[in-house]
CSV table of C-alpha atoms in Angstrom, one decimal:
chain,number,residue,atom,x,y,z
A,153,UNK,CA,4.7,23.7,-15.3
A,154,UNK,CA,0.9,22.7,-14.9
A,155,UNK,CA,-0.6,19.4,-15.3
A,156,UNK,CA,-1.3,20.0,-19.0
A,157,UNK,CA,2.1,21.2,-19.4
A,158,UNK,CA,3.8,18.6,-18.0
A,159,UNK,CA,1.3,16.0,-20.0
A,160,UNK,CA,2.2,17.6,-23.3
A,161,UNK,CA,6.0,17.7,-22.1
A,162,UNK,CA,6.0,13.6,-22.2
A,163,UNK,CA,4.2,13.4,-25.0
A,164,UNK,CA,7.0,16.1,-26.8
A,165,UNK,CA,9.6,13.5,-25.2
A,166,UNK,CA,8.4,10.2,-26.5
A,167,UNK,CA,7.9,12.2,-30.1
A,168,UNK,CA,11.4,12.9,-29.8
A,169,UNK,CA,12.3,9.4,-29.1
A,170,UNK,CA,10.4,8.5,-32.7
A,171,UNK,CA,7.2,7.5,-30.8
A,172,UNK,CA,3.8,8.0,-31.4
A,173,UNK,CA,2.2,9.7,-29.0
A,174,UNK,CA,-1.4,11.1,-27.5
A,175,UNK,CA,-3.4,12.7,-24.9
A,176,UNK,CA,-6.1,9.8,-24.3
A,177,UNK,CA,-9.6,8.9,-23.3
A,178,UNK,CA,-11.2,11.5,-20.1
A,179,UNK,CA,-8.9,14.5,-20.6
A,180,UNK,CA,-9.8,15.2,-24.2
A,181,UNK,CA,-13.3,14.4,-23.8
A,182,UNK,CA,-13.0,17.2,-20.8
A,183,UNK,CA,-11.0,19.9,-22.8
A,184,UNK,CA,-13.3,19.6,-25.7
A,185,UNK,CA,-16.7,19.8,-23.0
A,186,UNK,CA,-14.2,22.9,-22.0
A,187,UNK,CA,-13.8,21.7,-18.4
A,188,UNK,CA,-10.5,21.2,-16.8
A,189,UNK,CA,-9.5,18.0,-17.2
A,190,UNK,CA,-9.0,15.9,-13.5
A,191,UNK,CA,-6.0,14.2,-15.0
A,192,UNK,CA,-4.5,13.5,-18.6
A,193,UNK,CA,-3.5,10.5,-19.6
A,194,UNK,CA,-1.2,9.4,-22.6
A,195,UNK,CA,-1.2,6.6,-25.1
A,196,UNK,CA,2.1,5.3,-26.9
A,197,UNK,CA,3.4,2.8,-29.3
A,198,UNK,CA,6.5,2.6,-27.0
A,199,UNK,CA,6.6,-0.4,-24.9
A,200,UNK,CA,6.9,0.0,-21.3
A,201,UNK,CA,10.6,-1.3,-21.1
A,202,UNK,CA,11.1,1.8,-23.3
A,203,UNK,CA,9.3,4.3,-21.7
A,204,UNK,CA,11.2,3.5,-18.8
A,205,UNK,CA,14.3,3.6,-20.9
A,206,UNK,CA,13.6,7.8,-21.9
A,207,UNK,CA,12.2,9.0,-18.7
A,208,UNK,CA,14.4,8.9,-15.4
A,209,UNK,CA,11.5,8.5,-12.9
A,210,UNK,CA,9.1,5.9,-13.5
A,211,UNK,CA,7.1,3.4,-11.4
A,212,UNK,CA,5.9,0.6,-13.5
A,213,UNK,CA,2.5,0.2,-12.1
A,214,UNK,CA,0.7,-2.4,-14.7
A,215,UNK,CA,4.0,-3.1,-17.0
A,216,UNK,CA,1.9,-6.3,-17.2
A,217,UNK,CA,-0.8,-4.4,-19.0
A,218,UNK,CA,1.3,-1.9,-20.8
A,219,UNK,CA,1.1,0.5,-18.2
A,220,UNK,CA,3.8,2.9,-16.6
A,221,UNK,CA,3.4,6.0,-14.5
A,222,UNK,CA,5.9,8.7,-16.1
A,223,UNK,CA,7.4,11.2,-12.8
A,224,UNK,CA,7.4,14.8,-13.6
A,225,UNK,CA,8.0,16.7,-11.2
A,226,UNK,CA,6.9,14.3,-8.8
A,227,UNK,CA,3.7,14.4,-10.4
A,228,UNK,CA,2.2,11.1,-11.8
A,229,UNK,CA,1.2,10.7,-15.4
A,230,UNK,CA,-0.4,7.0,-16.6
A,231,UNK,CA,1.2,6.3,-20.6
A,232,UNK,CA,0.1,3.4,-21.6
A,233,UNK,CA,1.0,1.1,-24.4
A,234,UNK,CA,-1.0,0.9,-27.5
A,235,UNK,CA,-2.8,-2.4,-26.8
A,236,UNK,CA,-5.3,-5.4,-28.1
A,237,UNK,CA,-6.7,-7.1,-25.1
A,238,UNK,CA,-7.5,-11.0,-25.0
A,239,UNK,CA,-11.2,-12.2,-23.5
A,240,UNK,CA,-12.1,-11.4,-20.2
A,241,UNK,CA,-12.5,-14.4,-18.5
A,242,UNK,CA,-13.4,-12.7,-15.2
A,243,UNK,CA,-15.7,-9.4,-16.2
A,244,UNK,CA,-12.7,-7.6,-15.2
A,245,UNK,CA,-9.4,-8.0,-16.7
A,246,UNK,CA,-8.0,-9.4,-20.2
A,247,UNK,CA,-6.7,-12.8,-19.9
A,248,UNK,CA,-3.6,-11.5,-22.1
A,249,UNK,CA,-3.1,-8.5,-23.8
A,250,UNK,CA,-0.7,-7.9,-27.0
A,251,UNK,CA,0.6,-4.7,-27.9
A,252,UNK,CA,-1.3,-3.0,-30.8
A,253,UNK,CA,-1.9,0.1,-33.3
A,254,UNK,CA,-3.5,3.4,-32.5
A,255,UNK,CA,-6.6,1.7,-34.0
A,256,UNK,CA,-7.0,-1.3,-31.8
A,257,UNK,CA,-6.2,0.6,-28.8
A,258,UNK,CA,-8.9,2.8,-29.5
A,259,UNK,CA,-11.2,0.1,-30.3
A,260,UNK,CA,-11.0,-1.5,-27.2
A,261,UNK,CA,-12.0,1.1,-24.6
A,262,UNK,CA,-15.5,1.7,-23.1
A,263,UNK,CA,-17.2,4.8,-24.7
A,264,UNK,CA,-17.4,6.8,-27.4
A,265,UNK,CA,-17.1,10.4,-25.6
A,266,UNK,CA,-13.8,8.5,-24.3
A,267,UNK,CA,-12.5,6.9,-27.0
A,268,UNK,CA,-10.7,9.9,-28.9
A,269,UNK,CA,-7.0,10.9,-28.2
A,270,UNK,CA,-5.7,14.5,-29.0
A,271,UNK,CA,-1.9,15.1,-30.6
A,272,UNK,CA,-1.2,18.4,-28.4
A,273,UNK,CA,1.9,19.3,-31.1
A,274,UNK,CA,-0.3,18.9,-34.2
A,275,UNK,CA,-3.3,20.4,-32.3
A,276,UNK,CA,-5.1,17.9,-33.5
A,277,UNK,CA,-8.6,15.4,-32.5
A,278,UNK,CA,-8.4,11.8,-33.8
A,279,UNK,CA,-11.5,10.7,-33.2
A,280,UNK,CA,-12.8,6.7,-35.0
A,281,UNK,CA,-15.7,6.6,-32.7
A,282,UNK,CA,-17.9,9.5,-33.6
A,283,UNK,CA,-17.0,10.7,-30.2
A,284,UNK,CA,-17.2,14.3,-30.9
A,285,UNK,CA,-20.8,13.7,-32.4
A,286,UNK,CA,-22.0,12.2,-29.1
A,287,UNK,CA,-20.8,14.8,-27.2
A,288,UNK,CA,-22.6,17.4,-29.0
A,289,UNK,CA,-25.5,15.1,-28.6
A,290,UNK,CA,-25.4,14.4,-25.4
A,291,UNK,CA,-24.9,10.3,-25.6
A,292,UNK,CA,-23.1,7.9,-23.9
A,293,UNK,CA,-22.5,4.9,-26.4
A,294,UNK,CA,-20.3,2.1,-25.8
A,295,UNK,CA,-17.8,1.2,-28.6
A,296,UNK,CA,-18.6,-1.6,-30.9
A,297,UNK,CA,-20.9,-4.1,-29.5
A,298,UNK,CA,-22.3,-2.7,-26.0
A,299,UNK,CA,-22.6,-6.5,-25.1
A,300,UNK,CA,-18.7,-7.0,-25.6
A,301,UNK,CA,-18.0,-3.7,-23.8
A,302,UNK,CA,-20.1,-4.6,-21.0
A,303,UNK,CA,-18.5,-8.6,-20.7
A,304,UNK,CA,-15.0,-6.8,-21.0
A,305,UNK,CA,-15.8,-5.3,-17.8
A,306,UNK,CA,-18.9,-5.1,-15.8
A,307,UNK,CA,-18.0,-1.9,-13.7
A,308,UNK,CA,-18.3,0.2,-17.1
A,309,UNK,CA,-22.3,-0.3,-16.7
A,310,UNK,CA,-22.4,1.8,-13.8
A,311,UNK,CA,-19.6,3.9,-15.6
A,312,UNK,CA,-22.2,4.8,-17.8
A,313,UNK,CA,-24.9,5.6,-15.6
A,314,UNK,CA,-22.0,7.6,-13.5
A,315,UNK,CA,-21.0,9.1,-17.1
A,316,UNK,CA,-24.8,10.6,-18.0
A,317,UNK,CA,-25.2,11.8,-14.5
A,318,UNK,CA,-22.5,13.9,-14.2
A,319,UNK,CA,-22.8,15.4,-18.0
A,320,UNK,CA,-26.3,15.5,-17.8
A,321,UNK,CA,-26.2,13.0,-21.0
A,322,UNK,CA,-28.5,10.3,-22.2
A,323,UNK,CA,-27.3,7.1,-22.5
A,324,UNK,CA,-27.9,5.5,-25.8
A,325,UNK,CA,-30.8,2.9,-26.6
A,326,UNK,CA,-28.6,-0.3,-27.5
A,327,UNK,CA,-25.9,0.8,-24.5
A,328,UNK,CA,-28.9,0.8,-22.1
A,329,UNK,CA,-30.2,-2.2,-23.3
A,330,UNK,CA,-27.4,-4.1,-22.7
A,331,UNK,CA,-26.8,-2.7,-19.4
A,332,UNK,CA,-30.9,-4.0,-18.3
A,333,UNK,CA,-29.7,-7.3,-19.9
A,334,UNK,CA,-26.5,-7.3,-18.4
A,335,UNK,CA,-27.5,-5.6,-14.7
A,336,UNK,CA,-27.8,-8.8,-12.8
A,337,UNK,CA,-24.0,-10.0,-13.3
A,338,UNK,CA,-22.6,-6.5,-12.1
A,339,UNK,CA,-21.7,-8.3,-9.1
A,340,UNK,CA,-19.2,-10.2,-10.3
A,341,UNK,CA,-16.6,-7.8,-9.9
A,342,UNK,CA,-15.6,-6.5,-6.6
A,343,UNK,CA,-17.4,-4.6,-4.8
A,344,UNK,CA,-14.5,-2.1,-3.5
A,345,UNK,CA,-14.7,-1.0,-7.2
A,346,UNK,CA,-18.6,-0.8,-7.4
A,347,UNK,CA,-18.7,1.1,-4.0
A,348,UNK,CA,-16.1,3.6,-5.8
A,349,UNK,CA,-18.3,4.2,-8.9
A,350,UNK,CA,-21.4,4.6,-6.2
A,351,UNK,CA,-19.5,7.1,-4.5
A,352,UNK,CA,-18.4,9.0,-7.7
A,353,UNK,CA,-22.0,8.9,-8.5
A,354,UNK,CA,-23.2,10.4,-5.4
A,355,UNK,CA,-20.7,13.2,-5.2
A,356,UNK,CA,-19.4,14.0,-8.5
A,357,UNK,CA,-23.0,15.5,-9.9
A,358,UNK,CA,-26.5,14.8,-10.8
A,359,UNK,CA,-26.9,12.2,-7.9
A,360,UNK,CA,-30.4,12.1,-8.6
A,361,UNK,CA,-30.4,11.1,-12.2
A,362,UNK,CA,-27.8,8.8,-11.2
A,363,UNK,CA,-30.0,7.0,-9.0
A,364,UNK,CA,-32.7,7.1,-11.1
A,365,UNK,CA,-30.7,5.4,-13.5
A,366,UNK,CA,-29.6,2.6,-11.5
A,367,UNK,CA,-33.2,2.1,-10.5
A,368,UNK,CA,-34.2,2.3,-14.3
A,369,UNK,CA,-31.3,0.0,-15.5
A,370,UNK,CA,-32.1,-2.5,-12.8
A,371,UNK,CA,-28.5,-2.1,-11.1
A,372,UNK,CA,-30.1,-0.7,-8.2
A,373,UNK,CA,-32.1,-3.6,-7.2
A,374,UNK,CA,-28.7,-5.7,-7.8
A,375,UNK,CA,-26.0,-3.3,-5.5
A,376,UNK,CA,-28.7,-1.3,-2.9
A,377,UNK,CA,-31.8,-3.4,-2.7
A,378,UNK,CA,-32.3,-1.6,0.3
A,379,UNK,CA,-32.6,1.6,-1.4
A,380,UNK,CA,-35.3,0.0,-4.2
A,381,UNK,CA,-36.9,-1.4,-1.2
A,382,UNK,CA,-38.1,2.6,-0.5
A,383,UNK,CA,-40.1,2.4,-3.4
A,384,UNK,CA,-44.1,2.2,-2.2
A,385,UNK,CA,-43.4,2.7,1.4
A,386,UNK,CA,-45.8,5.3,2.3
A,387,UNK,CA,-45.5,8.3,4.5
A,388,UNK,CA,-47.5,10.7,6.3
A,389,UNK,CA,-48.8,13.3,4.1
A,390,UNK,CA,-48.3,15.9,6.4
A,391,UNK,CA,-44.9,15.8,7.1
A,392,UNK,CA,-44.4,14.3,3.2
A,393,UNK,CA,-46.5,15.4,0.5
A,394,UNK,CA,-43.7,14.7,-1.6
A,395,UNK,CA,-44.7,10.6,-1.7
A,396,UNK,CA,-43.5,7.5,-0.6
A,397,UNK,CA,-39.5,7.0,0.9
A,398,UNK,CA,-37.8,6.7,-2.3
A,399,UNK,CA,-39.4,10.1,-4.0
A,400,UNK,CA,-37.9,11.4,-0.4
A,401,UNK,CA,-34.6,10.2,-0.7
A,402,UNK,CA,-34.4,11.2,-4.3
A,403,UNK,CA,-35.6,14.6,-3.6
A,404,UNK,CA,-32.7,14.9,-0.8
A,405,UNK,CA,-29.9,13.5,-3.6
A,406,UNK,CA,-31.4,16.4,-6.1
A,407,UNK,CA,-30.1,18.9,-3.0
A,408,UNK,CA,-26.5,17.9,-3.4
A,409,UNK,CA,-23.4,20.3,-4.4
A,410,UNK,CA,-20.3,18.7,-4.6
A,411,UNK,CA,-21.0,17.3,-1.5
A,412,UNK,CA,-18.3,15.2,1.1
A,413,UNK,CA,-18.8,11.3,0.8
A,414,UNK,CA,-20.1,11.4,4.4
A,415,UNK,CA,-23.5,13.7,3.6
A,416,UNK,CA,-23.9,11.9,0.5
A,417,UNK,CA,-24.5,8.4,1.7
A,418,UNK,CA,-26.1,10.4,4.7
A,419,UNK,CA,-28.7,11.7,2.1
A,420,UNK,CA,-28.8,8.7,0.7
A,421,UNK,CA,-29.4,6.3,4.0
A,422,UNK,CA,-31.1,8.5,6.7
A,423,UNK,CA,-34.3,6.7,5.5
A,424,UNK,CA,-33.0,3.3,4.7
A,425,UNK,CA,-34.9,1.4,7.5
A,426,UNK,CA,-38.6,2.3,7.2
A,427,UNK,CA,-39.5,-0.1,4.8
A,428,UNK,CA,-38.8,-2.4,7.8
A,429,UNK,CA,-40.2,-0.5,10.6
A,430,UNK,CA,-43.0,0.8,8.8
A,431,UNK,CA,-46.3,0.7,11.1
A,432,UNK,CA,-49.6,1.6,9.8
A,433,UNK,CA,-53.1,1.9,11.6
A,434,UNK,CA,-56.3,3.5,10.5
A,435,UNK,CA,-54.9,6.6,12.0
A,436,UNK,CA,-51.5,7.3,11.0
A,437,UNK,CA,-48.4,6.1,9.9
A,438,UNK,CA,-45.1,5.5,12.0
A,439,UNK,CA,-42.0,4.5,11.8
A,440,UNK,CA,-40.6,3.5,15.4
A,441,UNK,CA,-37.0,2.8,15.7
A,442,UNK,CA,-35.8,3.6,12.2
A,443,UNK,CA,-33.2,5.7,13.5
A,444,UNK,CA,-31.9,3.0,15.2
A,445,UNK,CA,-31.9,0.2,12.9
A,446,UNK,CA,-31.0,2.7,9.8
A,447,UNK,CA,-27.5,3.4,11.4
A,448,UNK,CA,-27.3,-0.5,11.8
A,449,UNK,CA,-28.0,-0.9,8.1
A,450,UNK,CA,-26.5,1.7,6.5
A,451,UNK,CA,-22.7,0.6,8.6
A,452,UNK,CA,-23.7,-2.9,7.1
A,453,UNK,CA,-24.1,-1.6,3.5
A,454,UNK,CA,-20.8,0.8,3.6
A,455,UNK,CA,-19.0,-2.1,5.1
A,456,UNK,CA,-20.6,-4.6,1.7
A,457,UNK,CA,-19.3,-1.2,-0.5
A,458,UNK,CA,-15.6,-1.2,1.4
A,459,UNK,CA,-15.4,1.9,2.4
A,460,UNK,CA,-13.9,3.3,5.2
A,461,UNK,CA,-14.1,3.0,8.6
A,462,UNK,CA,-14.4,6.6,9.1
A,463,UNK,CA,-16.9,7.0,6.7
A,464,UNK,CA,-19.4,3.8,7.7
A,465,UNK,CA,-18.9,5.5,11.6
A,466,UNK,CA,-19.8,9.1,10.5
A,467,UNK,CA,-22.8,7.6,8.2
A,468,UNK,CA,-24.5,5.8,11.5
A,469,UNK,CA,-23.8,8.8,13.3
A,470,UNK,CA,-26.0,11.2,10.7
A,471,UNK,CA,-28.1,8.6,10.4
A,472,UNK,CA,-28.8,7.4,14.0
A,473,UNK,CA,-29.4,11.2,14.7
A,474,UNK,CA,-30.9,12.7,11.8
A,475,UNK,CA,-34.1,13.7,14.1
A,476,UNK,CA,-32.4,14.8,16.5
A,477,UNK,CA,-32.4,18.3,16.0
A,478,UNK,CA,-36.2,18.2,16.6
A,479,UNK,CA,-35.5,18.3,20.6
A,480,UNK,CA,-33.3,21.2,20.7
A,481,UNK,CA,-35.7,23.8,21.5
A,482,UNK,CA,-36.7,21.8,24.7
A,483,UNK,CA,-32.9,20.3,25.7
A,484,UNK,CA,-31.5,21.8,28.7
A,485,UNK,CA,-28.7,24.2,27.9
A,486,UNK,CA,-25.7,21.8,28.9
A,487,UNK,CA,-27.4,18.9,26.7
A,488,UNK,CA,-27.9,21.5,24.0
A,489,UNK,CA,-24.0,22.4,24.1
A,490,UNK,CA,-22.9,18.9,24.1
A,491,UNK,CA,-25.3,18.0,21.0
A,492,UNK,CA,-23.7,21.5,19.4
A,493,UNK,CA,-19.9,20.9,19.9
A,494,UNK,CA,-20.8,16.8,18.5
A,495,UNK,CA,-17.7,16.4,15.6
A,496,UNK,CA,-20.2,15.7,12.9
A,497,UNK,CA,-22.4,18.5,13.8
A,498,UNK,CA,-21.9,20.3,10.7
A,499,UNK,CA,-23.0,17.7,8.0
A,500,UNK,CA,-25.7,16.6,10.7
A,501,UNK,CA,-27.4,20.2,10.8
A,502,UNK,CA,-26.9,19.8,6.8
A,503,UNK,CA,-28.6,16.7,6.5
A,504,UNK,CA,-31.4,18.2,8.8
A,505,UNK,CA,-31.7,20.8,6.4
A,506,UNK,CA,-31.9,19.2,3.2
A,507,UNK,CA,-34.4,16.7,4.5
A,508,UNK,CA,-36.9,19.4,5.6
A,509,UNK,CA,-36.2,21.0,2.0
A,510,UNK,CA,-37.1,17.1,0.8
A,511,UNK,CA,-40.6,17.0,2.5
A,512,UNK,CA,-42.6,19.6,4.4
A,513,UNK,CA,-40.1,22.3,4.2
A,514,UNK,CA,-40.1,23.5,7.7
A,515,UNK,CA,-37.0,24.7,8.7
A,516,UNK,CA,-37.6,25.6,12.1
A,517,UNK,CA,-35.8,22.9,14.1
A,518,UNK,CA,-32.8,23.6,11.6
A,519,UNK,CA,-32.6,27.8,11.8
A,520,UNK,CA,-33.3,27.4,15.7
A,521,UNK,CA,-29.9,25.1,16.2
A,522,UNK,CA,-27.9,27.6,13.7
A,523,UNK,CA,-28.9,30.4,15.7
A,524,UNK,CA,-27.8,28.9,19.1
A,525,UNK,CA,-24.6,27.9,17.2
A,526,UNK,CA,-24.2,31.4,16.2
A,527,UNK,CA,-24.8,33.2,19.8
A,528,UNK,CA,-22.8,30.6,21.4
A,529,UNK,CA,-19.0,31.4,21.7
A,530,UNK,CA,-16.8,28.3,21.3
A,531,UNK,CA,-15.4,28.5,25.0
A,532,UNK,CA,-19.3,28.6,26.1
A,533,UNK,CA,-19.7,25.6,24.4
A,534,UNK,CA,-16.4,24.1,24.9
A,535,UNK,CA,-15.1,25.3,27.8
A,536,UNK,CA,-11.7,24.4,29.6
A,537,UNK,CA,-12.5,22.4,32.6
A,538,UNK,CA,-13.3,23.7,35.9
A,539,UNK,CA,-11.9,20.6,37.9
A,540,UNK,CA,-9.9,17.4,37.2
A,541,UNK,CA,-9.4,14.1,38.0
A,542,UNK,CA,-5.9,15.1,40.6
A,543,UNK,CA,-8.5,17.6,41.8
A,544,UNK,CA,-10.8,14.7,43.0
A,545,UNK,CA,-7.9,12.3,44.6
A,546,UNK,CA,-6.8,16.1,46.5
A,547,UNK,CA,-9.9,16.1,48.2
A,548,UNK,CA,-9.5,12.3,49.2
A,549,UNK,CA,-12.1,10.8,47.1
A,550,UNK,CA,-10.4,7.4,45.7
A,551,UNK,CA,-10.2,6.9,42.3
A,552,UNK,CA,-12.8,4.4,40.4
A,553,UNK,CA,-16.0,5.0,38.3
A,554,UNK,CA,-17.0,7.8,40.2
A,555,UNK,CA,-14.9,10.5,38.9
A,556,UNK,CA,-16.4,10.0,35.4
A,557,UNK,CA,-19.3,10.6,37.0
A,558,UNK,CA,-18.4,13.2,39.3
A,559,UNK,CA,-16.6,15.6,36.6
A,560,UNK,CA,-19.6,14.7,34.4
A,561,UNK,CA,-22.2,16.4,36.8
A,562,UNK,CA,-19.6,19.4,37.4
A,563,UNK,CA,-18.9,20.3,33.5
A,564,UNK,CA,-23.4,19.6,33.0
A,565,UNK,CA,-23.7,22.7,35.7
A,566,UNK,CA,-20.7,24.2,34.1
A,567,UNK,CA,-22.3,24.2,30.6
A,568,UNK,CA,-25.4,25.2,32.2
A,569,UNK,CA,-24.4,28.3,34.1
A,570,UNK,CA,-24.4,26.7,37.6
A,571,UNK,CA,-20.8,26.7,38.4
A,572,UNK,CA,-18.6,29.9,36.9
A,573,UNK,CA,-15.1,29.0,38.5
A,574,UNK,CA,-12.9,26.1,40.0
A,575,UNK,CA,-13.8,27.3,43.5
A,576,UNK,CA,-17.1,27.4,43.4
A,577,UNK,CA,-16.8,23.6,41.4
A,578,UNK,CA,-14.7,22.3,44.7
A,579,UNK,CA,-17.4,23.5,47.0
A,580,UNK,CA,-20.5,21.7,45.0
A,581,UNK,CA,-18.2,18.2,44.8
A,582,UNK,CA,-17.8,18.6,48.8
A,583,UNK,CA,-21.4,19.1,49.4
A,584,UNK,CA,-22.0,16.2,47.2
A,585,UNK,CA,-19.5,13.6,47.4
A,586,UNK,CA,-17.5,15.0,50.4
A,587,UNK,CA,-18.5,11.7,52.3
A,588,UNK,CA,-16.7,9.9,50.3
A,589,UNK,CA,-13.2,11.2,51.1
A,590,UNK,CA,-10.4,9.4,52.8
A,591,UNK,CA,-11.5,10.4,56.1
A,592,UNK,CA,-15.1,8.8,55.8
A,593,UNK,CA,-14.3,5.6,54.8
């Protein structure tokens, strides 16, 4: 069975059982946009004690909140009680919810687009929000009272601007409103949840707008300072006719296809420290060290938004060395293997290129290193090596620091064409460090 399948299979069940039942909230705002839905959620009158009670596998995941996750398959699917919530003390979660009708629990979620629920036997759209309406308008509008909405739960302001991003929507004039009013408490939620959203944002479509949003909203200047801190640092023309750091870094976010997380906040940070390096004369402008103190920054930021280490590493990496790619052309051969063969080569060369695309448009420094990579064979640029560490103790040089050094030099002239084979290897570490054998001591 697919997802859908098995979705309309528990809703069949719980039918059966004399339930109500309904596809809820993302999914049917996705299968009427005619996109494939990413999961499907359902929405009951039966209590979680009785959803447990009809299906076999279950995992009760927020029985608290009237949630269970129904196994089908092995597959998950959320059902969740109909519910009223109590007041959010915390911007986050109900202090108490009570179980409800069809009506209140449709009253009580975040947007219109998202607040309609589809009965898959009846083939039918129940929609008390005008949701349909704003979908063929293009609006994201809170239910209700966008103030209410927005205390229930502060993450569902960046929800929004996630929401019009992706969908290419507008977000309503009241909704937005609150959201400016509102922008400065965003914080009190967690930021693991806020770095989520920020991700979503960044890789799920329309990056751009979604940033322009946040800057719009005033979120940005709340979550990335550092990023609203681009605005009005200059460039050099020549290199950037496009404008000033943040029209740069914009630009780049407009260049992003479903992107990886990693190239994303890449795009996003390469540029994050020359606001704060920024030197300007009558001459020129520079900005000395950015490289540098940008990886610092953007591992500090990634760490602030929780994510992983994996990604905050691989983010300082693009970022630290998002210039380097100038140099090839003049690197010796061995250096340019090395910098070739790097793990994160791939996004790196792709960050190169849509930062050229985001300023002067050269892509010379960027074709020349995918030519190389392209006329290079992998066991030129990886090679197996010509000599080893038991090779170095055979020849009665004692073991220390030396031999990182030592097998260094021999896989440099390797990778540069100096030494072909393990004999000739031998012969170059006895010329060179044959006075430090055994027998010289």
């Amino acid at each position: 069975m697919s997802a859908r399948e098995k979705a309309i299979f528990i809703v069949r069940r719980l039918r059966q059982e004399g339930y109500e039942a309904f596809l809820a909230g993302g999914c049917v705002r996705d299968m009427l946009l005619q996109k494939p839905p990413q999961d499907y959620d359902i929405a009951t009158n039966a209590k979680p004690e009785d959803i447990q009670r009809v299906f076999a596998e279950t995992i009760p995941v927020g029985a608290q909140f009237g949630v269970v996750l129904v196994l089908v398959d092995g597959e998950p699917f959320e059902v969740a009680s109909f519910r009223h919530d109590g007041p959010y003390l915390d911007g986050r979660r109900p202090s108490h919810v009570r179980y409800g009708s069809l009506e209140e629990d449709i009253f009580r979620r975040d947007f219109t687009i998202n607040g309609m629920v589809y009965d898959p036997i009846g083939d039918r759209v129940i929609d008390l929000v005008e949701g349909q309406k704003d979908l063929q308008r293009g609006v994201i509008r809170a239910i209700g009272n966008p103030r209410d909405r927005f205390d229930e739960d502060r993450l569902r302001m960046i929800r929004a601007v996630r929401f019009a991003a992706s969908l290419g929507f507008e977000i309503e004039a009241s909704t937005f409103d609150a959201i400016r009013r509102l922008a400065p408490t965003v914080t009190q939620i967690s930021w693991e949840r806020i770095g989520d959203e920020l991700t979503r944002i960044l890789t799920e479509g329309g990056a751009r707008r979604g940033f322009e949003l946040l800057d719009e909203s005033g979120l940005l200047k709340v979550l990335l300072p550092e990023i609203e801190a681009m605005k009005g640092t200059q460039q050099s023309p020549d290199f950037h006719p496009e404008g000033d750091v943040f029209a740069h870094t914009m630009l780049l976010l407009s260049h992003l296809h479903a992107p990886s997380e990693t190239l994303a906040y890449g795009c996003l940070l390469h540029d994050v420290a020359k606001p704060v390096c920024i030197r300007q004369d009558a001459e020129r402008i520079t900005f000395y060290g950015h490289t540098d103190k940008g990886a610092e920054m953007a591992e500090q930021i990634l760490k602030r938004l929780k994510r992983g280490r994996a990604v905050w590493e691989r983010v300082s990496y693009l970022v630290h060395n998002h210039l380097r790619h100038t140099q090839a052309p003049k690197m010796r051969l061995s250096t340019l293997k090395r910098f070739l063969r790097e793990e994160g080569i791939g996004e790196l060369l792709e960050l190169a290129r849509i930062d050229a695309l985001s300023s002067n448009g050269d892509l010379h420094y960027y074709d020349y290193c995918k030519q190389r990579l392209a006329e290079l064979e992998e066991e030129e640029i990886r090679p197996a090596p010509l000599v080893r560490g038991g090779d170095l103790i055979a020849m009665g040089i004692p073991p220390g620091p030396i031999f990182t050094d030592i097998l260094r030099q021999v896989e440099d002239a390797q990778l540069g064409g100096e030494l072909n084979n393990r004999e000739e290897a031998l012969q170059w570490i006895q010329r060179n460090y044959g006075h430090r054998g055994r027998g010289n001591e």
